[in-house]
Coordinates of C-alpha atoms and ligand atoms in Angstrom, one line a residue:
M32 CA -0.1 -0.1 -0.2
K33 CA 1.7 3.4 -1.0
Q34 CA 2.1 6.0 1.4
A35 CA -1.6 7.7 2.7
H36 CA -2.6 11.2 3.7
W37 CA -6.2 11.2 5.4
W38 CA -7.0 13.0 2.5
Q39 CA -6.6 10.6 0.1
S40 CA -9.2 8.3 1.0
A41 CA -11.5 11.4 2.9
I42 CA -15.1 12.5 1.0
V43 CA -14.8 16.4 1.4
Y44 CA -18.0 18.3 1.5
Q45 CA -18.8 22.4 1.1
I46 CA -20.8 23.9 2.8
Y47 CA -22.2 27.1 2.2
P48 CA -22.8 29.0 5.4
R49 CA -25.8 31.0 4.8
S50 CA -27.9 28.8 2.9
F51 CA -27.5 25.0 5.1
Q52 CA -29.1 25.5 8.5
D53 CA -30.8 28.6 10.3
S54 CA -30.8 28.5 13.7
N55 CA -32.6 31.7 15.1
G56 CA -35.1 32.5 12.3
D57 CA -33.2 35.5 10.6
G58 CA -33.5 34.1 6.9
I59 CA -29.9 32.8 7.3
G60 CA -27.6 29.9 8.1
D61 CA -25.7 30.0 10.9
L62 CA -22.6 28.5 13.0
P63 CA -24.9 26.7 15.1
G64 CA -27.6 25.9 12.7
I65 CA -24.4 23.5 10.9
I66 CA -23.8 22.3 14.7
S67 CA -27.3 21.1 14.7
R68 CA -27.0 18.9 11.3
L69 CA -23.1 17.8 12.1
D70 CA -24.7 14.1 13.0
Y71 CA -26.2 14.1 8.9
L72 CA -23.2 14.5 8.1
A73 CA -21.9 12.0 10.0
E74 CA -24.6 9.6 8.6
L75 CA -23.3 10.7 4.9
G76 CA -19.8 9.2 6.0
I77 CA -18.0 12.8 4.9
E78 CA -14.8 12.8 6.8
A79 CA -14.1 16.7 6.0
L80 CA -16.3 19.9 5.9
W81 CA -15.3 22.5 3.7
L82 CA -16.8 25.9 4.8
S83 CA -17.1 29.2 2.6
P84 CA -16.0 32.0 4.6
V85 CA -17.6 32.7 7.7
Y86 CA -15.2 35.7 8.7
A87 CA -16.1 39.1 9.2
S88 CA -17.7 40.5 6.3
P89 CA -19.5 43.4 4.6
N90 CA -20.9 40.5 2.4
D91 CA -20.4 42.4 -0.7
D92 CA -19.8 39.2 -2.4
N93 CA -21.0 36.7 0.7
G94 CA -18.1 36.7 2.6
Y95 CA -15.3 36.7 0.0
D96 CA -14.4 40.9 0.8
I97 CA -13.1 40.3 4.1
S98 CA -12.7 42.7 6.6
D99 CA -11.3 41.0 9.7
Y100 CA -10.0 37.2 9.4
R101 CA -9.8 36.6 12.9
A102 CA -13.5 37.1 13.7
I103 CA -16.4 35.5 12.6
M104 CA -19.6 37.5 10.8
P105 CA -22.0 38.4 13.6
E106 CA -24.8 37.2 11.2
F107 CA -23.0 33.5 11.2
G108 CA -22.2 33.4 15.4
T109 CA -19.6 34.1 17.7
M110 CA -15.8 32.4 17.7
A111 CA -16.9 30.5 21.1
D112 CA -19.8 29.1 18.0
M113 CA -16.5 28.6 15.8
D114 CA -14.4 26.6 18.2
K115 CA -17.3 24.6 19.5
L116 CA -18.4 23.1 15.5
I117 CA -14.4 22.2 15.3
V118 CA -14.7 20.4 18.6
E119 CA -18.0 19.0 17.9
A120 CA -16.9 18.0 14.3
K121 CA -13.7 16.7 15.4
K122 CA -16.1 14.1 18.0
R123 CA -17.4 12.5 14.5
N124 CA -14.0 12.6 13.2
I125 CA -14.7 15.5 10.4
R126 CA -12.1 18.2 9.8
L127 CA -12.8 21.0 9.2
I128 CA -11.5 22.9 6.4
M129 CA -11.4 27.2 6.0
D130 CA -11.7 29.0 2.7
L131 CA -8.5 31.2 3.1
V132 CA -9.6 34.4 0.8
V133 CA -6.5 36.1 0.8
N134 CA -5.5 37.4 -3.0
H135 CA -8.1 40.4 -1.8
T136 CA -9.9 42.0 1.7
S137 CA -12.7 43.9 1.3
D138 CA -12.4 47.5 1.5
E139 CA -13.6 47.9 4.7
H140 CA -10.6 45.9 6.1
P141 CA -8.4 48.2 8.5
W142 CA -5.8 47.3 6.3
F143 CA -7.5 49.2 2.9
Q144 CA -8.9 51.9 5.4
A145 CA -5.8 52.6 6.2
A146 CA -3.9 52.1 3.3
Q147 CA -6.6 55.0 1.2
K148 CA -5.5 57.3 3.5
S149 CA -2.9 58.7 2.1
K150 CA 0.4 57.5 -0.3
D151 CA 2.6 57.8 2.5
N152 CA 0.3 56.1 4.7
P153 CA 2.2 52.7 5.7
Y154 CA -0.5 50.6 5.0
R155 CA -0.6 52.4 1.5
D156 CA 1.4 49.1 -0.1
Y157 CA -0.5 46.5 0.9
Y158 CA -2.7 47.3 -2.1
I159 CA -1.9 47.6 -5.6
W160 CA -2.4 51.7 -6.5
A161 CA -1.3 53.5 -9.7
D162 CA -1.6 56.9 -11.4
G163 CA -4.6 56.9 -14.5
Q164 CA -3.6 57.9 -18.1
G165 CA -5.6 61.4 -18.3
D166 CA -8.5 60.5 -18.0
L167 CA -8.3 56.8 -18.3
P168 CA -7.4 53.6 -15.4
P169 CA -3.8 52.3 -15.8
N170 CA -4.2 49.6 -18.6
D171 CA -7.9 47.5 -19.5
L172 CA -7.8 44.7 -17.0
T173 CA -11.1 43.9 -16.6
S174 CA -12.6 42.9 -13.5
V175 CA -13.6 38.9 -13.0
F176 CA -17.1 40.5 -12.2
S177 CA -17.6 42.9 -15.1
G178 CA -15.9 46.8 -15.8
S179 CA -12.7 48.1 -15.1
A180 CA -10.4 46.2 -12.5
W181 CA -9.5 49.6 -11.6
E182 CA -11.4 52.0 -8.9
Y183 CA -10.5 55.7 -9.0
Q184 CA -10.2 57.0 -5.6
A185 CA -10.0 60.8 -5.6
A186 CA -8.7 61.3 -1.8
T187 CA -5.2 60.6 -3.3
E188 CA -6.3 60.9 -7.1
Q189 CA -4.6 56.8 -8.0
Y190 CA -6.1 54.1 -9.2
Y191 CA -6.2 50.7 -7.2
L192 CA -6.7 47.4 -8.2
H193 CA -9.7 44.7 -7.9
M194 CA -9.9 42.0 -10.0
F195 CA -13.1 41.0 -8.5
S196 CA -15.5 43.7 -6.9
K197 CA -14.3 46.8 -6.2
K198 CA -15.3 46.4 -2.8
Q199 CA -12.6 43.4 -2.8
P200 CA -9.3 45.6 -3.6
D201 CA -6.3 42.8 -4.9
L202 CA -3.4 42.2 -2.0
N203 CA 0.0 43.3 -2.8
W204 CA 2.2 40.0 -1.9
K205 CA 5.3 41.9 -3.3
N206 CA 5.1 43.4 -0.2
P207 CA 6.3 40.8 2.2
Q208 CA 5.1 42.5 5.2
V209 CA 1.6 41.6 3.7
R210 CA 2.9 38.2 3.6
V211 CA 3.9 37.9 7.1
E212 CA 0.4 39.3 8.3
I213 CA -1.4 36.4 6.1
Y214 CA 0.6 33.8 7.5
D215 CA 0.3 34.7 11.0
M216 CA -3.1 35.0 10.5
M217 CA -3.2 31.1 9.0
N218 CA -0.9 30.0 12.0
F219 CA -3.7 31.5 13.8
W220 CA -6.1 29.2 12.3
L221 CA -4.2 26.1 12.6
A222 CA -3.2 26.9 16.5
K223 CA -7.8 26.2 16.5
G224 CA -7.4 22.7 14.9
I225 CA -9.0 23.3 11.5
G226 CA -7.9 20.7 9.0
G227 CA -6.4 22.4 6.2
F228 CA -7.8 25.6 3.9
R229 CA -9.2 26.5 0.8
L230 CA -7.6 28.8 -1.2
D231 CA -9.6 31.1 -2.9
V232 CA -8.4 32.3 -6.9
I233 CA -4.8 31.5 -5.1
D234 CA -3.4 31.3 -8.8
Q235 CA -3.7 35.2 -8.5
I236 CA -1.1 36.2 -5.7
G237 CA 1.6 36.1 -8.3
K238 CA 0.1 38.8 -10.8
E239 CA 1.9 41.1 -13.0
P240 CA -0.8 43.9 -13.1
F241 CA 1.4 46.2 -15.1
R242 CA 2.3 43.6 -17.8
K243 CA -1.3 42.0 -17.4
I244 CA -0.3 39.0 -16.2
I245 CA -2.8 37.6 -13.4
N246 CA -2.9 33.9 -13.4
N247 CA 0.3 32.1 -12.9
G248 CA 2.3 35.2 -12.5
P249 CA 6.5 34.3 -12.0
Q250 CA 6.3 34.2 -8.2
L251 CA 3.6 32.7 -7.6
H252 CA 5.1 29.7 -7.0
A253 CA 8.0 30.9 -4.8
Y254 CA 5.1 32.5 -2.6
L255 CA 3.3 29.0 -2.2
Q256 CA 6.3 27.4 -1.0
E257 CA 7.2 29.9 1.3
M258 CA 3.5 29.8 2.6
N259 CA 3.1 26.3 3.0
R260 CA 6.9 26.5 4.9
E261 CA 5.6 29.2 7.0
T262 CA 2.3 27.9 8.0
F263 CA 0.0 24.4 7.3
G264 CA 3.9 22.6 6.4
K265 CA 4.3 21.5 9.7
Y266 CA 0.5 19.9 9.8
D267 CA -1.4 17.0 9.2
V268 CA -4.2 19.1 7.1
M269 CA -5.0 18.8 3.7
T270 CA -4.8 21.9 1.1
V271 CA -6.6 22.9 -2.2
G272 CA -5.9 25.8 -4.4
E273 CA -9.2 27.3 -6.5
T274 CA -7.0 27.0 -9.9
W275 CA -9.4 28.5 -13.0
G276 CA -6.7 27.9 -15.9
A277 CA -4.6 25.4 -14.4
T278 CA -4.0 22.5 -17.2
P279 CA -2.4 19.1 -16.1
E280 CA 1.1 20.3 -15.9
I281 CA 0.1 23.5 -13.4
A282 CA -1.7 21.3 -10.8
K283 CA 1.7 19.3 -11.1
L284 CA 3.5 22.3 -10.0
Y285 CA 1.2 22.6 -6.6
S286 CA 0.3 19.4 -5.9
N287 CA 3.5 17.4 -6.9
P288 CA 4.8 16.4 -2.9
K289 CA 8.0 16.8 -3.7
R290 CA 7.4 20.6 -4.1
H291 CA 6.0 21.3 -1.0
E292 CA 2.8 23.5 -1.9
F293 CA -0.2 22.3 -1.7
S294 CA -2.5 18.6 -1.7
M295 CA -4.2 19.5 -5.0
V296 CA -6.3 22.4 -7.0
F297 CA -9.5 22.4 -7.8
Q298 CA -9.2 22.5 -11.9
F299 CA -11.6 24.2 -13.9
E300 CA -11.7 22.6 -17.5
T301 CA -14.7 20.6 -16.9
M302 CA -16.4 23.3 -16.6
E303 CA -16.2 24.4 -20.5
V304 CA -17.9 21.7 -22.2
D305 CA -21.2 23.6 -22.3
Q306 CA -19.4 26.8 -22.8
V307 CA -18.8 28.4 -26.5
P308 CA -15.0 28.5 -27.1
G309 CA -13.4 31.5 -25.9
K310 CA -16.6 33.1 -24.7
E311 CA -17.6 33.8 -21.4
K312 CA -19.2 31.2 -19.5
W313 CA -23.2 33.0 -19.7
D314 CA -22.4 31.3 -23.5
S315 CA -23.8 28.6 -22.9
R316 CA -23.8 25.6 -26.2
P317 CA -25.2 22.1 -25.1
F318 CA -23.4 19.4 -23.2
D319 CA -20.3 17.6 -24.9
V320 CA -19.8 14.4 -23.5
P321 CA -17.6 13.3 -25.9
Q322 CA -15.1 16.5 -25.2
L323 CA -15.7 15.9 -21.1
K324 CA -15.0 12.2 -21.5
N325 CA -11.9 13.5 -22.8
I326 CA -10.8 16.3 -20.6
L327 CA -11.0 13.9 -17.4
A328 CA -9.8 11.3 -18.5
K329 CA -7.1 13.4 -19.4
W330 CA -6.5 14.6 -15.7
Q331 CA -7.3 11.1 -14.6
T332 CA -4.2 9.7 -16.2
T333 CA -1.7 12.6 -16.3
L334 CA -1.4 13.7 -12.8
G335 CA -0.2 10.4 -11.8
D336 CA 2.0 10.0 -8.4
E337 CA 3.3 14.0 -8.9
G338 CA 0.0 15.4 -8.4
W339 CA -3.8 14.5 -7.0
N340 CA -6.9 15.3 -8.3
S341 CA -10.2 17.3 -6.6
L342 CA -13.4 15.4 -8.0
F343 CA -16.5 17.8 -7.9
W344 CA -19.1 18.4 -10.4
N345 CA -20.3 22.0 -8.3
N346 CA -20.1 24.2 -6.0
H347 CA -21.0 27.8 -4.7
D348 CA -20.3 29.1 -8.2
L349 CA -21.8 26.8 -10.5
P350 CA -25.1 25.6 -11.4
R351 CA -26.4 22.3 -9.7
V352 CA -24.7 19.0 -11.6
I353 CA -28.2 17.7 -12.2
S354 CA -29.6 21.5 -13.7
R355 CA -26.3 21.3 -15.9
F356 CA -25.2 17.5 -16.9
G357 CA -28.0 15.6 -15.8
A358 CA -32.5 15.9 -16.0
E359 CA -34.8 17.3 -13.8
G360 CA -38.2 16.0 -14.0
I361 CA -38.6 12.2 -13.4
L362 CA -34.7 11.2 -14.2
R363 CA -33.9 14.0 -11.5
E364 CA -32.8 10.8 -9.1
K365 CA -31.6 8.7 -12.0
S366 CA -29.4 10.6 -13.6
G367 CA -28.1 12.5 -9.9
K368 CA -27.3 8.4 -9.1
C369 CA -25.5 8.1 -12.3
L370 CA -22.9 10.9 -12.0
A371 CA -22.1 10.3 -8.5
I372 CA -21.4 6.7 -9.4
L373 CA -19.1 8.2 -12.4
L374 CA -17.5 10.6 -10.8
H375 CA -16.6 8.9 -7.1
L376 CA -15.0 6.4 -8.7
M377 CA -12.8 8.3 -10.2
K378 CA -9.2 8.7 -8.7
G379 CA -8.5 12.0 -6.7
T380 CA -11.0 13.4 -3.3
P381 CA -14.1 13.5 -3.9
Y382 CA -15.5 17.3 -3.1
I383 CA -19.8 17.4 -2.4
Y384 CA -22.3 20.6 -2.6
Q385 CA -24.2 20.9 0.2
G386 CA -27.7 19.3 -1.3
E387 CA -26.0 17.8 -4.1
E388 CA -26.3 14.1 -1.6
I389 CA -30.2 14.9 -2.1
G390 CA -30.7 15.7 -5.8
M391 CA -31.2 19.6 -6.0
V392 CA -32.0 21.6 -8.8
N393 CA -31.4 24.9 -10.0
R394 CA -32.8 28.3 -7.7
Q395 CA -35.1 29.9 -11.0
V396 CA -35.9 33.4 -10.7
N397 CA -38.7 35.5 -13.0
S398 CA -36.9 38.9 -12.5
L399 CA -33.3 40.7 -11.2
A400 CA -35.2 42.2 -8.2
E401 CA -34.9 38.0 -7.0
V402 CA -31.1 38.1 -7.5
A403 CA -28.9 38.5 -5.1
D404 CA -25.6 37.3 -6.8
I405 CA -23.2 40.6 -7.8
E406 CA -21.1 38.3 -10.7
S407 CA -25.4 38.3 -11.6
L408 CA -26.4 41.3 -10.9
N409 CA -23.1 43.1 -12.8
M410 CA -23.2 40.7 -16.3
A411 CA -27.2 41.8 -16.4
Q412 CA -26.4 45.5 -16.0
E413 CA -23.8 45.6 -18.9
R414 CA -25.5 43.1 -21.3
L415 CA -28.6 45.0 -21.1
A416 CA -26.7 48.0 -22.0
R417 CA -24.9 46.0 -25.0
G418 CA -28.8 45.3 -26.2
F419 CA -29.3 41.8 -25.2
T420 CA -32.9 41.7 -23.8
M421 CA -34.2 40.9 -20.1
A422 CA -35.8 37.1 -21.6
E423 CA -32.4 36.0 -22.6
V424 CA -30.4 37.6 -19.3
L425 CA -32.7 35.6 -17.1
A426 CA -32.5 32.6 -19.1
M427 CA -28.3 32.8 -18.7
I428 CA -29.2 33.7 -15.0
N429 CA -30.9 30.5 -14.8
R430 CA -28.9 28.3 -16.6
M431 CA -25.4 29.8 -15.3
G432 CA -26.2 32.3 -12.5
R433 CA -24.8 31.9 -9.1
D434 CA -27.7 32.3 -7.0
T435 CA -29.0 28.6 -8.8
A436 CA -26.9 26.9 -6.7
R437 CA -27.1 29.4 -3.5
S438 CA -30.6 29.1 -2.3
P439 CA -31.4 27.3 0.9
F440 CA -30.9 23.4 1.7
L441 CA -34.4 21.8 1.9
W442 CA -34.6 20.0 4.9
N443 CA -38.0 19.0 5.2
D444 CA -41.7 19.6 3.5
Q445 CA -42.3 21.8 6.3
L446 CA -42.3 25.8 5.3
Q447 CA -39.4 27.4 3.9
A448 CA -38.2 24.1 3.5
G449 CA -37.2 23.9 7.5
F450 CA -33.9 25.9 6.5
T451 CA -36.0 28.8 8.9
T452 CA -38.5 29.8 11.0
G453 CA -38.5 33.4 9.6
T454 CA -37.7 34.7 5.8
P455 CA -34.6 32.9 3.9
W456 CA -32.3 35.6 2.7
L457 CA -32.9 34.3 -0.8
S458 CA -35.5 32.7 -1.9
I459 CA -36.7 29.0 -2.5
T460 CA -38.1 28.0 -5.6
Q461 CA -37.6 24.5 -5.9
D462 CA -39.7 21.6 -5.4
Y463 CA -39.4 21.4 -1.5
L464 CA -42.0 18.5 -1.2
T465 CA -40.7 16.3 -3.7
I466 CA -37.0 17.3 -2.8
N467 CA -35.9 17.4 0.4
A468 CA -33.5 15.5 2.8
Q469 CA -35.7 14.0 5.4
R470 CA -37.7 12.4 2.0
A471 CA -34.7 11.4 1.2
L472 CA -33.3 9.3 4.3
E473 CA -36.9 7.8 4.4
Q474 CA -36.4 6.5 1.0
P475 CA -33.9 3.7 0.8
D476 CA -33.4 4.1 -2.9
S477 CA -32.4 7.3 -2.7
I478 CA -29.7 9.3 -4.1
F479 CA -28.7 10.1 -0.5
Y480 CA -28.1 6.1 0.1
T481 CA -26.3 6.3 -3.0
Y482 CA -23.9 8.5 -1.7
Q483 CA -23.3 7.2 1.4
Q484 CA -22.5 3.6 -0.2
L485 CA -20.0 5.1 -2.9
I486 CA -18.7 7.1 0.2
A487 CA -18.4 3.8 2.6
L488 CA -16.9 2.6 -1.2
R489 CA -13.9 4.6 -0.9
K490 CA -12.8 4.0 2.7
A491 CA -13.2 0.3 2.4
W492 CA -11.2 -0.5 -0.8
P493 CA -8.2 1.2 -1.5
L494 CA -9.1 -0.1 -5.0
V495 CA -10.9 2.9 -5.1
V496 CA -8.3 5.0 -3.8
W497 CA -5.5 4.0 -5.5
G498 CA -6.0 2.1 -8.8
D499 CA -4.7 3.2 -12.2
F500 CA -7.5 4.7 -14.5
T501 CA -8.0 3.5 -18.2
L502 CA -10.6 5.1 -20.5
L503 CA -12.6 2.1 -22.3
A504 CA -14.4 3.0 -25.4
S505 CA -17.6 3.8 -25.6
A506 CA -20.7 5.1 -27.9
P507 CA -20.4 9.0 -27.5
N508 CA -22.7 9.5 -25.1
V509 CA -21.7 6.7 -22.8
F510 CA -18.6 7.4 -20.4
A511 CA -16.8 3.8 -19.3
Y512 CA -13.4 3.8 -17.7
E513 CA -11.7 0.8 -15.5
R514 CA -9.7 0.6 -12.4
S515 CA -7.1 -1.5 -11.8
Y516 CA -5.0 -2.1 -8.5
Q517 CA -3.0 -5.4 -7.6
G518 CA -4.5 -7.8 -10.0
E519 CA -8.1 -6.6 -9.5
T520 CA -10.5 -4.8 -12.2
L521 CA -13.9 -2.2 -11.7
L522 CA -15.7 -1.1 -14.3
I523 CA -17.7 1.7 -14.5
V524 CA -20.2 2.7 -17.5
A525 CA -22.5 5.6 -17.4
N526 CA -24.6 6.8 -19.7
L527 CA -24.8 10.5 -19.3
S528 CA -28.0 11.0 -22.4
K529 CA -31.3 10.5 -22.1
E530 CA -31.1 8.2 -25.6
A531 CA -31.0 4.5 -24.7
A532 CA -27.2 3.1 -25.3
V533 CA -25.7 -0.2 -25.9
F534 CA -22.3 -1.3 -24.1
T535 CA -20.1 -4.7 -24.6
L536 CA -18.5 -5.9 -22.0
P537 CA -14.9 -6.8 -22.7
R538 CA -15.8 -9.8 -20.0
A539 CA -18.7 -11.8 -17.9
V540 CA -19.7 -9.7 -14.8
E541 CA -18.5 -12.0 -11.2
R542 CA -20.4 -8.8 -9.2
V543 CA -22.0 -5.6 -8.9
V544 CA -20.2 -3.3 -6.6
I545 CA -22.8 -0.5 -7.3
T546 CA -25.6 0.4 -9.6
N547 CA -28.5 2.7 -10.0
R548 CA -31.0 0.0 -12.0
S549 CA -32.7 -2.3 -10.3
A550 CA -31.1 -5.5 -12.1
L551 CA -28.2 -6.2 -14.7
N552 CA -31.3 -6.9 -17.4
D553 CA -29.2 -10.0 -18.8
H554 CA -26.3 -12.0 -18.4
Q555 CA -25.0 -11.5 -22.3
L556 CA -22.2 -9.3 -22.7
E557 CA -24.5 -6.7 -24.5
L558 CA -25.2 -3.7 -22.3
H559 CA -28.6 -2.5 -23.2
L560 CA -28.9 1.3 -21.1
A561 CA -31.4 3.3 -20.3
P562 CA -31.3 7.3 -20.6
Y563 CA -28.9 7.7 -17.0
D564 CA -27.8 4.0 -16.6
A565 CA -25.3 3.3 -14.7
L566 CA -23.7 1.0 -12.9
A567 CA -19.7 -0.5 -11.4
V568 CA -18.9 -4.2 -11.5
V569 CA -16.1 -6.1 -10.9
L570 CA -15.5 -8.7 -13.8
E571 CA -14.7 -12.4 -14.3
P572 CA -11.1 -13.0 -14.0
V573 CA -9.7 -13.4 -17.4
Ligands
TEU1647 O1 -14.1 32.3 -7.3 C1 -13.1 32.5 -8.4 C2 -13.9 33.0 -9.6 O2 -12.8 33.6 -10.2 C3 -15.3 32.9 -9.8 O3 -15.8 34.5 -9.1 C4 -15.5 32.4 -10.8 O4 -15.2 33.4 -12.5 C5 -17.3 33.0 -11.2 O5 -17.8 32.9 -10.3 C6 -17.2 31.7 -12.0 O6 -19.0 32.0 -12.3 C7 -13.7 32.4 -5.8 C8 -14.5 32.3 -5.1 O7 -15.3 30.5 -4.8 C9 -16.7 33.3 -5.4 O8 -17.4 32.7 -5.5 C10 -15.3 34.6 -5.0 O9 -16.8 35.7 -5.7 C11 -14.2 35.1 -5.9 O10 -13.3 34.1 -5.5 C12 -13.9 36.2 -5.6 O11 -13.4 35.6 -4.3
CA1648 CA1 -28.9 32.6 11.3

């Protein structure tokens, strides 16, 4: 057996705290709410919990704009609640992964408050400032959230850089003092006994904005090695970097254990399979299954022992996977199970985004008044000005907008789905009488138990953790692969479409490990697959 880290056989569950469980009726999820649901998470079997940011924040970008890294957002609770969460989670063998947003702070962070006062303020150089070009910004860099990445600040007659909203000024990582402060803060959290960090847009910290280099800047990996050395390198924790532009070769730079940077990164190449090439995410095209197969197979085979994959279908920035790559309606649970089986038997660390395990679908809106997400709202403003119709813009938001996956967790069939006794901060549009956790727990064949079974399989079976991956030839919409380890082979077949398909098995089946079909319908090598059928089988030895 290879040298194992705990995170190589663990499954991570992501919580978007605002939307998980409200405990006091203010319509906003909170830490006591999360604590009250730890038994549910333990029953699912997850071993790590990634919390989207819970630090003090004015919430321009729902916590990704931090005004105090060492304080908890009052809406979410107190530091005592946080300490209790860490302890209570640990009792259930669950480690807490903190979301670390260090590419930028909030403009309400004391560092920025000081920095903006004058050019010679000691904190000025914590951020990135520049003179304009006449009436224009320093250059034409654009923010991820639309518009210029530079904001003019009249008091000192200079612009500051913000790759996200103008309330999220970018930190200047070239300043050693900034790095020391960040590392101190990380050590503060590590000392509390957390299980690791998810590092927000970390590929941007080595940026050279005046050369218009944002991702993968020249100093990026030097900073990460320094960070590792100064902070989490001394602990048995996991780290996962959010790296939008990463290729497998770039991922090896981050996750090759010899380089002492991160455990793994999130790759987003998979997310291009329903996007018009070269355009923005809002410009959609039908889901290209063959492309998905090629991308995932490439990541599975290229990293080898020089890196580690993270496996995910969705998160708080992405649409719900059933609405995106599966099917809502009568095929909802079937397609959800299919996607789960397909992903969870690959090599890497799987992530589940809250509600995925009960088959939640996209939240839908009828007007901009129902939208909270700053990225969607900025896009709407920009595209309406460019001549798109409101109907077109709403369709984009309903398909790709970030609120699709940020709506409250559906706990039961009571008022507001059991999320709150008050009015939820984001309205619930899904059919929670049909889709809810209580119902999923009551039905032995629900999607919840498929996830539970997949998690248990990974914990119990080294093949799932360590097995080599081979993509198999198949019909365009069928995804088939093998995992093999120490003479044993597991075959996974998934039909990612609403059409029937055929897959020919190389040998007879010895046993079915997991499936979303009621039974294997025949004993022949030719397997007839109904829409979204998926199965994992061990074949008879050669
Ligand atoms: O996301 C980084 C990022 O690039 C996303 O904004 C992404 O481009 C977009 O959401 C895709 O639709 C991280 C966080 O996950 C996100 O929630 C934050 O808004 C962002 O950083 C800024 O901190
Ligand atoms: Ca609350």
